[in-house]
Amino acid sequence: MKTIAELKASESIIFECIAGSKAYGLATDTSDTDIRGVFVLPKEKYYGLEYTGQISNETNDIVYYELKKFIELLAKNNPNIIELLNIPSDCILLQHPLFEKIKSAYFLSKICKDSFANYAFTQIKKARGLKKKIANPVEKDRKSVVDFCYVRKKKQAVPLNIFLEDEGFDITHCGLAKISHIKDCYNLFYSRNEKYNGICKTDANDICLSSIPKTAKAIALLHFNKDGYSSYCKKHKEYWSWVAKRNDERYKSNISHNKNYDAKNMMHTFRLLHMAKEIGMSKKVIVRRYDRDFLLSVKNAVFEYEELVAKAEYLRKELEVIYKKTDLIERPNLKLVNTLLVDIRQEFYKHQFSISQTN
């Protein structure tokens, strides 16, 4: 069982809801619909070799967690998971009676201070990451190994392409031989008569060596900036992966605000910090946001980035005080949680068996 279609057909889902911005009450006309759910892996699958902990679509707008993984994440007070126990009733699409056995009180603990705050500050880093991508776009056509090769000429490092052009040399007649004990440095040879391999193969990620006659004389010392090339390739891949996956409406909105940060990430920073504060003070997870106006003002980039960071730091200090006074449990009772997990799974399998016998 690997796909959502297979999961639906298995009748193993015990909870399904609309999550994200629509559950928070923060949705706009361009907001996606996020679906989250919990399923119990069929008995034969659970006891088999391949355990499936999560099933999702390509964009992760739709995600279902297997009961064991769901309980494990709850025990860690994962913010995205613990809110599923408190989803507004108008967002619940399906709820099996067994799911109602899973209570927030079993899981809400002082761990929330760090799980929510750490996730919140991760959102701040992501928000600032947009500025880097806006200010430092990467060209679509990826550079090659040759673009990171340099030749020593008159005490200077000259790009290989410029060196070859100045000398009137054809790159296909070049050959390289490694120099022992000097990292990424090579003797460069040139001959129209020898069958040298050039500098690198097409689309290769490294230089290629040639068989060099003993009598051949090197025309230059070549250095391949391999670390620089690897770093560039990683940056190129990350940037164009981001371009492919980004929400264009959200991107255009952020650009139009001219604040150079991802305002939606910053909005979630404060949603998470406010929720952590509420949990510490009232032991309640408030999903439908009463602070909607403030959060949407953050999303609309009303504030400067530095101002928001200062506000977030202040809230983080508040959490330290609140969680010292709170009477939340230190952490979930794993023995109790384990018993709950076993009981739900056994009851579900028993129920499935009864249905199969009836049919």
PDB file of N, CA, C and O in Angstrom, residues 101-127:
ATOM      1  N   LYS A 101     -10.289   7.862  21.163  1.00  0.00           N
ATOM      2  CA  LYS A 101      -9.550   7.406  22.350  1.00  0.00           C
ATOM      3  C   LYS A 101      -8.240   8.175  22.540  1.00  0.00           C
ATOM      4  O   LYS A 101      -7.652   8.168  23.622  1.00  0.00           O
ATOM      5  N   ILE A 102      -7.779   8.808  21.471  1.00  0.00           N
ATOM      6  CA  ILE A 102      -6.504   9.545  21.527  1.00  0.00           C
ATOM      7  C   ILE A 102      -6.769  10.960  22.029  1.00  0.00           C
ATOM      8  O   ILE A 102      -7.294  11.805  21.301  1.00  0.00           O
ATOM      9  N   LYS A 103      -6.434  11.236  23.267  1.00  0.00           N
ATOM     10  CA  LYS A 103      -6.740  12.511  23.913  1.00  0.00           C
ATOM     11  C   LYS A 103      -5.499  13.408  24.018  1.00  0.00           C
ATOM     12  O   LYS A 103      -4.399  12.934  24.286  1.00  0.00           O
ATOM     13  N   SER A 104      -5.723  14.704  23.846  1.00  0.00           N
ATOM     14  CA  SER A 104      -4.617  15.670  23.985  1.00  0.00           C
ATOM     15  C   SER A 104      -3.953  15.581  25.349  1.00  0.00           C
ATOM     16  O   SER A 104      -2.741  15.747  25.485  1.00  0.00           O
ATOM     17  N   ALA A 105      -4.760  15.323  26.371  1.00  0.00           N
ATOM     18  CA  ALA A 105      -4.246  15.295  27.744  1.00  0.00           C
ATOM     19  C   ALA A 105      -3.157  14.258  27.943  1.00  0.00           C
ATOM     20  O   ALA A 105      -2.299  14.402  28.826  1.00  0.00           O
ATOM     21  N   TYR A 106      -3.162  13.201  27.131  1.00  0.00           N
ATOM     22  CA  TYR A 106      -2.130  12.174  27.244  1.00  0.00           C
ATOM     23  C   TYR A 106      -0.779  12.676  26.737  1.00  0.00           C
ATOM     24  O   TYR A 106       0.261  12.112  27.076  1.00  0.00           O
ATOM     25  N   PHE A 107      -0.792  13.706  25.917  1.00  0.00           N
ATOM     26  CA  PHE A 107       0.423  14.106  25.199  1.00  0.00           C
ATOM     27  C   PHE A 107       0.935  15.514  25.516  1.00  0.00           C
ATOM     28  O   PHE A 107       2.143  15.735  25.530  1.00  0.00           O
ATOM     29  N   LEU A 108       0.028  16.470  25.750  1.00  0.00           N
ATOM     30  CA  LEU A 108       0.475  17.837  25.993  1.00  0.00           C
ATOM     31  C   LEU A 108       1.406  17.890  27.199  1.00  0.00           C
ATOM     32  O   LEU A 108       1.049  17.469  28.290  1.00  0.00           O
ATOM     33  N   SER A 109       2.590  18.425  26.978  1.00  0.00           N
ATOM     34  CA  SER A 109       3.589  18.451  28.046  1.00  0.00           C
ATOM     35  C   SER A 109       4.499  19.667  27.905  1.00  0.00           C
ATOM     36  O   SER A 109       4.350  20.467  26.976  1.00  0.00           O
ATOM     37  N   LYS A 110       5.435  19.778  28.799  1.00  0.00           N
ATOM     38  CA  LYS A 110       6.381  20.892  28.759  1.00  0.00           C
ATOM     39  C   LYS A 110       7.296  20.839  27.540  1.00  0.00           C
ATOM     40  O   LYS A 110       7.970  21.821  27.228  1.00  0.00           O
ATOM     41  N   ILE A 111       7.302  19.702  26.859  1.00  0.00           N
ATOM     42  CA  ILE A 111       8.096  19.578  25.634  1.00  0.00           C
ATOM     43  C   ILE A 111       7.611  20.574  24.583  1.00  0.00           C
ATOM     44  O   ILE A 111       8.372  20.997  23.708  1.00  0.00           O
ATOM     45  N   CYS A 112       6.344  20.963  24.676  1.00  0.00           N
ATOM     46  CA  CYS A 112       5.764  21.894  23.693  1.00  0.00           C
ATOM     47  C   CYS A 112       6.550  23.194  23.601  1.00  0.00           C
ATOM     48  O   CYS A 112       6.610  23.806  22.525  1.00  0.00           O
ATOM     49  N   LYS A 113       7.125  23.615  24.695  1.00  0.00           N
ATOM     50  CA  LYS A 113       7.889  24.873  24.682  1.00  0.00           C
ATOM     51  C   LYS A 113       8.962  24.829  23.610  1.00  0.00           C
ATOM     52  O   LYS A 113       9.085  25.765  22.797  1.00  0.00           O
ATOM     53  N   ASP A 114       9.713  23.761  23.573  1.00  0.00           N
ATOM     54  CA  ASP A 114      10.798  23.666  22.604  1.00  0.00           C
ATOM     55  C   ASP A 114      10.330  23.194  21.235  1.00  0.00           C
ATOM     56  O   ASP A 114      10.815  23.682  20.217  1.00  0.00           O
ATOM     57  N   SER A 115       9.388  22.247  21.199  1.00  0.00           N
ATOM     58  CA  SER A 115       8.957  21.733  19.898  1.00  0.00           C
ATOM     59  C   SER A 115       8.291  22.831  19.067  1.00  0.00           C
ATOM     60  O   SER A 115       8.555  22.962  17.869  1.00  0.00           O
ATOM     61  N   PHE A 116       7.473  23.663  19.700  1.00  0.00           N
ATOM     62  CA  PHE A 116       6.810  24.746  18.980  1.00  0.00           C
ATOM     63  C   PHE A 116       7.787  25.890  18.693  1.00  0.00           C
ATOM     64  O   PHE A 116       7.820  26.417  17.579  1.00  0.00           O
ATOM     65  N   ALA A 117       8.571  26.276  19.691  1.00  0.00           N
ATOM     66  CA  ALA A 117       9.491  27.417  19.508  1.00  0.00           C
ATOM     67  C   ALA A 117      10.582  27.093  18.486  1.00  0.00           C
ATOM     68  O   ALA A 117      10.917  27.932  17.643  1.00  0.00           O
ATOM     69  N   ASN A 118      11.136  25.899  18.546  1.00  0.00           N
ATOM     70  CA  ASN A 118      12.188  25.530  17.588  1.00  0.00           C
ATOM     71  C   ASN A 118      11.653  25.515  16.163  1.00  0.00           C
ATOM     72  O   ASN A 118      12.326  25.966  15.230  1.00  0.00           O
ATOM     73  N   TYR A 119      10.440  25.001  16.018  1.00  0.00           N
ATOM     74  CA  TYR A 119       9.818  24.983  14.691  1.00  0.00           C
ATOM     75  C   TYR A 119       9.544  26.414  14.223  1.00  0.00           C
ATOM     76  O   TYR A 119       9.737  26.759  13.055  1.00  0.00           O
ATOM     77  N   ALA A 120       9.123  27.266  15.165  1.00  0.00           N
ATOM     78  CA  ALA A 120       8.848  28.671  14.835  1.00  0.00           C
ATOM     79  C   ALA A 120      10.094  29.366  14.311  1.00  0.00           C
ATOM     80  O   ALA A 120      10.054  30.092  13.311  1.00  0.00           O
ATOM     81  N   PHE A 121      11.219  29.138  14.966  1.00  0.00           N
ATOM     82  CA  PHE A 121      12.446  29.821  14.547  1.00  0.00           C
ATOM     83  C   PHE A 121      13.041  29.197  13.281  1.00  0.00           C
ATOM     84  O   PHE A 121      13.799  29.854  12.572  1.00  0.00           O
ATOM     85  N   THR A 122      12.661  27.955  12.989  1.00  0.00           N
ATOM     86  CA  THR A 122      13.017  27.369  11.693  1.00  0.00           C
ATOM     87  C   THR A 122      12.307  28.129  10.589  1.00  0.00           C
ATOM     88  O   THR A 122      12.860  28.366   9.508  1.00  0.00           O
ATOM     89  N   GLN A 123      11.065  28.537  10.862  1.00  0.00           N
ATOM     90  CA  GLN A 123      10.299  29.316   9.889  1.00  0.00           C
ATOM     91  C   GLN A 123      10.955  30.672   9.628  1.00  0.00           C
ATOM     92  O   GLN A 123      10.930  31.181   8.505  1.00  0.00           O
ATOM     93  N   ILE A 124      11.573  31.250  10.653  1.00  0.00           N
ATOM     94  CA  ILE A 124      12.270  32.530  10.479  1.00  0.00           C
ATOM     95  C   ILE A 124      13.440  32.360   9.520  1.00  0.00           C
ATOM     96  O   ILE A 124      13.665  33.185   8.628  1.00  0.00           O
ATOM     97  N   LYS A 125      14.188  31.277   9.693  1.00  0.00           N
ATOM     98  CA  LYS A 125      15.324  31.016   8.793  1.00  0.00           C
ATOM     99  C   LYS A 125      14.844  30.821   7.361  1.00  0.00           C
ATOM    100  O   LYS A 125      15.450  31.299   6.416  1.00  0.00           O
ATOM    101  N   LYS A 126      13.731  30.089   7.203  1.00  0.00           N
ATOM    102  CA  LYS A 126      13.176  29.879   5.867  1.00  0.00           C
ATOM    103  C   LYS A 126      12.734  31.201   5.256  1.00  0.00           C
ATOM    104  O   LYS A 126      12.900  31.434   4.058  1.00  0.00           O
ATOM    105  N   ALA A 127      12.156  32.059   6.076  1.00  0.00           N
ATOM    106  CA  ALA A 127      11.671  33.350   5.588  1.00  0.00           C
ATOM    107  C   ALA A 127      12.811  34.193   5.043  1.00  0.00           C
ATOM    108  O   ALA A 127      12.694  34.851   4.018  1.00  0.00           O
TER     109      ALA A 127
END
